């Protein structure tokens, strides 16, 4: 589903004084209905620095997010505005405006830290907004970045217990958004040693590390190291002052012509960069995040904070996988029902093969839906659930097909036997030669029934039931026929028994043939599931390896730069991280969980198929025993 029209922003995560952070259910429902990939842009920074103005520009609106022209912060918590992406069709742009950091009214710095952490966890692009220049004061204001190792966990406690490395920050770059620093009311010249430099170079120069081991050097380097080390890309925009101090108090009312031209130009450049270069949010392994996934992530992280825990990305992804995979199963089953309902008019099918063909097409559609929606079904739990539930639905529709066949067959026989029933009641066959006449008319009825099309899979069984119901009548007519000798009556009785046994044999053989077709169809279905799972697992493995290769390249660039600048300790740390990622990538290249997973999913079903085979053999044996009677075989 495309983005729902949002005429104005709405609070996503509320933050009332004295209360815990809480997800706004109305905003959550909007996200849960968005099935498109989401490009999530979050902005953080001190209060009253013009964050909301930039977010309104990204939304293509003059008004929306509240603009603060006083010392009082206007935005509380995290506010959301979902709009159709201006340039990427099929994507939704989600804008997150955060309350100002360092608001004097809050007096709770921990609250700021959680808001900052949530902005990072939920976004694909993080915009940091500050005033003046990128100096030590600006770095000090961004001290929250140095606390992230205490506010965000990559792996669960269980996973950490098996890892040798305690420091998870080396993995942040894999999960964290791209980083953009917007410097407002910038008055310096972009020059270095008398030569012009770009905005991006200005940022990189500001992030240069100092050599030394003292506390002052460590305090100086720490925020810079975190920004360089945690975020995978760094971009900078410097903005002139937009208008006079007096005019800024009514910024919402100002036309673009009333703003400084250079500011307007830079704002347009900023928006163009966000539209063109900000990617859809992804999870580890390259899974694309939709609005629905984003909403569930917001709930997972916020609930962790409310419970006093530290938000854990791995736990959040596991929880998401459980939610999405359960939903994938239900969506797939709904798809099966939808496709089957389109075919219901074809019931009863003439043969079991025709029914199985319909089932297989519907099952294939359903399985494709599941494969498209599921992710990280690492032990095959949800695919097995889908297979089991599809088998139940197949049984339900197979029974319905049989019931429709039985109803139709009974209706045909009722119509064909009307005349015969009337003649029996009128005593037409209660006379010498009546038995021969009765058998002749019964055979004509059976021949007409056999010629009738569209009876379905129960044709033989319903005919047998019909003829069994007439056995007593037939026996009475036989005994009452005085034109037949005792010997002729015995022969007629034996012929009737042989006919019944032959029909029962045919029924058993037909049922066994249907069982064989069922087993063949089941094997084919399992092969389809296996093939789709192989393709999905291979795709997931390639995505993970591609992400690992990207991480290696990023860290190699970092290492080379650290080595060039003489930071040998940092370079060695990066070298170790690179080696660790390479080991994981080699393991991913060699690892194949497919055999283990397939045994979990398909072994029980294979055993069931073998049991069906044994039943088939037993049934066929019984049919042969009952069908081989003495005397001539008379065909109906």
mmCIF file with all atom_site columns, N, CA, C and O in Angstrom, residues 205-228:
data_model
loop_
_atom_site.group_PDB
_atom_site.id
_atom_site.type_symbol
_atom_site.label_atom_id
_atom_site.label_alt_id
_atom_site.label_comp_id
_atom_site.label_asym_id
_atom_site.label_entity_id
_atom_site.label_seq_id
_atom_site.pdbx_PDB_ins_code
_atom_site.Cartn_x
_atom_site.Cartn_y
_atom_site.Cartn_z
_atom_site.occupancy
_atom_site.B_iso_or_equiv
_atom_site.pdbx_formal_charge
_atom_site.auth_seq_id
_atom_site.auth_comp_id
_atom_site.auth_asym_id
_atom_site.auth_atom_id
_atom_site.pdbx_PDB_model_num
ATOM 1  N N  . UNK A 1 205 ? 38.072 17.909 7.877  1.00 0.00 ? 205 UNK A N  1
ATOM 2  C CA . UNK A 1 205 ? 39.143 18.596 8.610  1.00 0.00 ? 205 UNK A CA 1
ATOM 3  C C  . UNK A 1 205 ? 38.762 18.767 10.076 1.00 0.00 ? 205 UNK A C  1
ATOM 4  O O  . UNK A 1 205 ? 39.598 18.627 10.975 1.00 0.00 ? 205 UNK A O  1
ATOM 5  N N  . UNK A 1 206 ? 37.489 19.076 10.311 1.00 0.00 ? 206 UNK A N  1
ATOM 6  C CA . UNK A 1 206 ? 37.026 19.252 11.690 1.00 0.00 ? 206 UNK A CA 1
ATOM 7  C C  . UNK A 1 206 ? 37.045 17.933 12.455 1.00 0.00 ? 206 UNK A C  1
ATOM 8  O O  . UNK A 1 206 ? 37.094 17.938 13.698 1.00 0.00 ? 206 UNK A O  1
ATOM 9  N N  . UNK A 1 207 ? 37.014 16.811 11.735 1.00 0.00 ? 207 UNK A N  1
ATOM 10 C CA . UNK A 1 207 ? 37.024 15.496 12.374 1.00 0.00 ? 207 UNK A CA 1
ATOM 11 C C  . UNK A 1 207 ? 38.428 14.905 12.497 1.00 0.00 ? 207 UNK A C  1
ATOM 12 O O  . UNK A 1 207 ? 38.585 13.751 12.903 1.00 0.00 ? 207 UNK A O  1
ATOM 13 N N  . UNK A 1 208 ? 39.445 15.705 12.119 1.00 0.00 ? 208 UNK A N  1
ATOM 14 C CA . UNK A 1 208 ? 40.822 15.231 12.246 1.00 0.00 ? 208 UNK A CA 1
ATOM 15 C C  . UNK A 1 208 ? 41.151 14.935 13.698 1.00 0.00 ? 208 UNK A C  1
ATOM 16 O O  . UNK A 1 208 ? 40.747 15.652 14.615 1.00 0.00 ? 208 UNK A O  1
ATOM 17 N N  . UNK A 1 209 ? 41.922 13.869 13.929 1.00 0.00 ? 209 UNK A N  1
ATOM 18 C CA . UNK A 1 209 ? 42.322 13.493 15.276 1.00 0.00 ? 209 UNK A CA 1
ATOM 19 C C  . UNK A 1 209 ? 43.657 14.130 15.651 1.00 0.00 ? 209 UNK A C  1
ATOM 20 O O  . UNK A 1 209 ? 44.482 14.434 14.779 1.00 0.00 ? 209 UNK A O  1
ATOM 21 N N  . UNK A 1 210 ? 43.846 14.329 16.942 1.00 0.00 ? 210 UNK A N  1
ATOM 22 C CA . UNK A 1 210 ? 45.119 14.834 17.457 1.00 0.00 ? 210 UNK A CA 1
ATOM 23 C C  . UNK A 1 210 ? 45.954 13.665 17.964 1.00 0.00 ? 210 UNK A C  1
ATOM 24 O O  . UNK A 1 210 ? 45.424 12.687 18.491 1.00 0.00 ? 210 UNK A O  1
ATOM 25 N N  . UNK A 1 211 ? 47.248 13.795 17.825 1.00 0.00 ? 211 UNK A N  1
ATOM 26 C CA . UNK A 1 211 ? 48.139 12.771 18.366 1.00 0.00 ? 211 UNK A CA 1
ATOM 27 C C  . UNK A 1 211 ? 48.408 13.070 19.827 1.00 0.00 ? 211 UNK A C  1
ATOM 28 O O  . UNK A 1 211 ? 48.433 14.216 20.255 1.00 0.00 ? 211 UNK A O  1
ATOM 29 N N  . UNK A 1 212 ? 48.584 12.018 20.610 1.00 0.00 ? 212 UNK A N  1
ATOM 30 C CA . UNK A 1 212 ? 48.864 12.195 22.015 1.00 0.00 ? 212 UNK A CA 1
ATOM 31 C C  . UNK A 1 212 ? 48.111 11.183 22.849 1.00 0.00 ? 212 UNK A C  1
ATOM 32 O O  . UNK A 1 212 ? 47.257 10.443 22.358 1.00 0.00 ? 212 UNK A O  1
ATOM 33 N N  . UNK A 1 213 ? 48.412 11.158 24.168 1.00 0.00 ? 213 UNK A N  1
ATOM 34 C CA . UNK A 1 213 ? 47.786 10.173 25.039 1.00 0.00 ? 213 UNK A CA 1
ATOM 35 C C  . UNK A 1 213 ? 47.118 10.790 26.260 1.00 0.00 ? 213 UNK A C  1
ATOM 36 O O  . UNK A 1 213 ? 46.511 10.078 27.057 1.00 0.00 ? 213 UNK A O  1
ATOM 37 N N  . UNK A 1 214 ? 47.221 12.086 26.416 1.00 0.00 ? 214 UNK A N  1
ATOM 38 C CA . UNK A 1 214 ? 46.645 12.730 27.580 1.00 0.00 ? 214 UNK A CA 1
ATOM 39 C C  . UNK A 1 214 ? 45.130 12.757 27.537 1.00 0.00 ? 214 UNK A C  1
ATOM 40 O O  . UNK A 1 214 ? 44.504 12.518 26.504 1.00 0.00 ? 214 UNK A O  1
ATOM 41 N N  . UNK A 1 215 ? 44.503 13.069 28.699 1.00 0.00 ? 215 UNK A N  1
ATOM 42 C CA . UNK A 1 215 ? 43.053 13.095 28.789 1.00 0.00 ? 215 UNK A CA 1
ATOM 43 C C  . UNK A 1 215 ? 42.443 14.128 27.857 1.00 0.00 ? 215 UNK A C  1
ATOM 44 O O  . UNK A 1 215 ? 41.401 13.891 27.231 1.00 0.00 ? 215 UNK A O  1
ATOM 45 N N  . UNK A 1 216 ? 43.089 15.283 27.757 1.00 0.00 ? 216 UNK A N  1
ATOM 46 C CA . UNK A 1 216 ? 42.557 16.334 26.887 1.00 0.00 ? 216 UNK A CA 1
ATOM 47 C C  . UNK A 1 216 ? 42.524 15.868 25.440 1.00 0.00 ? 216 UNK A C  1
ATOM 48 O O  . UNK A 1 216 ? 41.561 16.117 24.717 1.00 0.00 ? 216 UNK A O  1
ATOM 49 N N  . UNK A 1 217 ? 43.567 15.187 25.041 1.00 0.00 ? 217 UNK A N  1
ATOM 50 C CA . UNK A 1 217 ? 43.625 14.666 23.662 1.00 0.00 ? 217 UNK A CA 1
ATOM 51 C C  . UNK A 1 217 ? 42.552 13.597 23.473 1.00 0.00 ? 217 UNK A C  1
ATOM 52 O O  . UNK A 1 217 ? 41.859 13.571 22.450 1.00 0.00 ? 217 UNK A O  1
ATOM 53 N N  . UNK A 1 218 ? 42.389 12.726 24.450 1.00 0.00 ? 218 UNK A N  1
ATOM 54 C CA . UNK A 1 218 ? 41.370 11.683 24.356 1.00 0.00 ? 218 UNK A CA 1
ATOM 55 C C  . UNK A 1 218 ? 39.960 12.290 24.293 1.00 0.00 ? 218 UNK A C  1
ATOM 56 O O  . UNK A 1 218 ? 39.126 11.845 23.499 1.00 0.00 ? 218 UNK A O  1
ATOM 57 N N  . UNK A 1 219 ? 39.706 13.292 25.129 1.00 0.00 ? 219 UNK A N  1
ATOM 58 C CA . UNK A 1 219 ? 38.401 13.963 25.115 1.00 0.00 ? 219 UNK A CA 1
ATOM 59 C C  . UNK A 1 219 ? 38.161 14.661 23.778 1.00 0.00 ? 219 UNK A C  1
ATOM 60 O O  . UNK A 1 219 ? 37.026 14.711 23.289 1.00 0.00 ? 219 UNK A O  1
ATOM 61 N N  . UNK A 1 220 ? 39.237 15.217 23.229 1.00 0.00 ? 220 UNK A N  1
ATOM 62 C CA . UNK A 1 220 ? 39.133 15.896 21.932 1.00 0.00 ? 220 UNK A CA 1
ATOM 63 C C  . UNK A 1 220 ? 38.828 14.882 20.824 1.00 0.00 ? 220 UNK A C  1
ATOM 64 O O  . UNK A 1 220 ? 37.970 15.113 19.961 1.00 0.00 ? 220 UNK A O  1
ATOM 65 N N  . UNK A 1 221 ? 39.511 13.762 20.857 1.00 0.00 ? 221 UNK A N  1
ATOM 66 C CA . UNK A 1 221 ? 39.411 12.782 19.765 1.00 0.00 ? 221 UNK A CA 1
ATOM 67 C C  . UNK A 1 221 ? 38.138 11.937 19.814 1.00 0.00 ? 221 UNK A C  1
ATOM 68 O O  . UNK A 1 221 ? 37.633 11.500 18.778 1.00 0.00 ? 221 UNK A O  1
ATOM 69 N N  . UNK A 1 222 ? 37.633 11.673 21.040 1.00 0.00 ? 222 UNK A N  1
ATOM 70 C CA . UNK A 1 222 ? 36.559 10.695 21.177 1.00 0.00 ? 222 UNK A CA 1
ATOM 71 C C  . UNK A 1 222 ? 35.331 10.976 20.305 1.00 0.00 ? 222 UNK A C  1
ATOM 72 O O  . UNK A 1 222 ? 34.905 10.091 19.545 1.00 0.00 ? 222 UNK A O  1
ATOM 73 N N  . UNK A 1 223 ? 34.711 12.170 20.356 1.00 0.00 ? 223 UNK A N  1
ATOM 74 C CA . UNK A 1 223 ? 33.532 12.380 19.488 1.00 0.00 ? 223 UNK A CA 1
ATOM 75 C C  . UNK A 1 223 ? 33.872 12.298 18.011 1.00 0.00 ? 223 UNK A C  1
ATOM 76 O O  . UNK A 1 223 ? 33.066 11.831 17.206 1.00 0.00 ? 223 UNK A O  1
ATOM 77 N N  . UNK A 1 224 ? 35.071 12.734 17.672 1.00 0.00 ? 224 UNK A N  1
ATOM 78 C CA . UNK A 1 224 ? 35.494 12.697 16.256 1.00 0.00 ? 224 UNK A CA 1
ATOM 79 C C  . UNK A 1 224 ? 35.685 11.250 15.797 1.00 0.00 ? 224 UNK A C  1
ATOM 80 O O  . UNK A 1 224 ? 35.288 10.884 14.689 1.00 0.00 ? 224 UNK A O  1
ATOM 81 N N  . UNK A 1 225 ? 36.317 10.444 16.664 1.00 0.00 ? 225 UNK A N  1
ATOM 82 C CA . UNK A 1 225 ? 36.483 9.031  16.327 1.00 0.00 ? 225 UNK A CA 1
ATOM 83 C C  . UNK A 1 225 ? 35.133 8.353  16.137 1.00 0.00 ? 225 UNK A C  1
ATOM 84 O O  . UNK A 1 225 ? 34.947 7.552  15.214 1.00 0.00 ? 225 UNK A O  1
ATOM 85 N N  . UNK A 1 226 ? 34.191 8.656  17.028 1.00 0.00 ? 226 UNK A N  1
ATOM 86 C CA . UNK A 1 226 ? 32.869 8.022  16.955 1.00 0.00 ? 226 UNK A CA 1
ATOM 87 C C  . UNK A 1 226 ? 32.159 8.377  15.660 1.00 0.00 ? 226 UNK A C  1
ATOM 88 O O  . UNK A 1 226 ? 31.575 7.507  15.003 1.00 0.00 ? 226 UNK A O  1
ATOM 89 N N  . UNK A 1 227 ? 32.204 9.661  15.292 1.00 0.00 ? 227 UNK A N  1
ATOM 90 C CA . UNK A 1 227 ? 31.523 10.081 14.056 1.00 0.00 ? 227 UNK A CA 1
ATOM 91 C C  . UNK A 1 227 ? 32.154 9.395  12.847 1.00 0.00 ? 227 UNK A C  1
ATOM 92 O O  . UNK A 1 227 ? 31.460 8.896  11.950 1.00 0.00 ? 227 UNK A O  1
ATOM 93 N N  . UNK A 1 228 ? 33.477 9.354  12.811 1.00 0.00 ? 228 UNK A N  1
ATOM 94 C CA . UNK A 1 228 ? 34.167 8.733  11.673 1.00 0.00 ? 228 UNK A CA 1
ATOM 95 C C  . UNK A 1 228 ? 33.941 7.226  11.656 1.00 0.00 ? 228 UNK A C  1
ATOM 96 O O  . UNK A 1 228 ? 33.796 6.618  10.593 1.00 0.00 ? 228 UNK A O  1
#
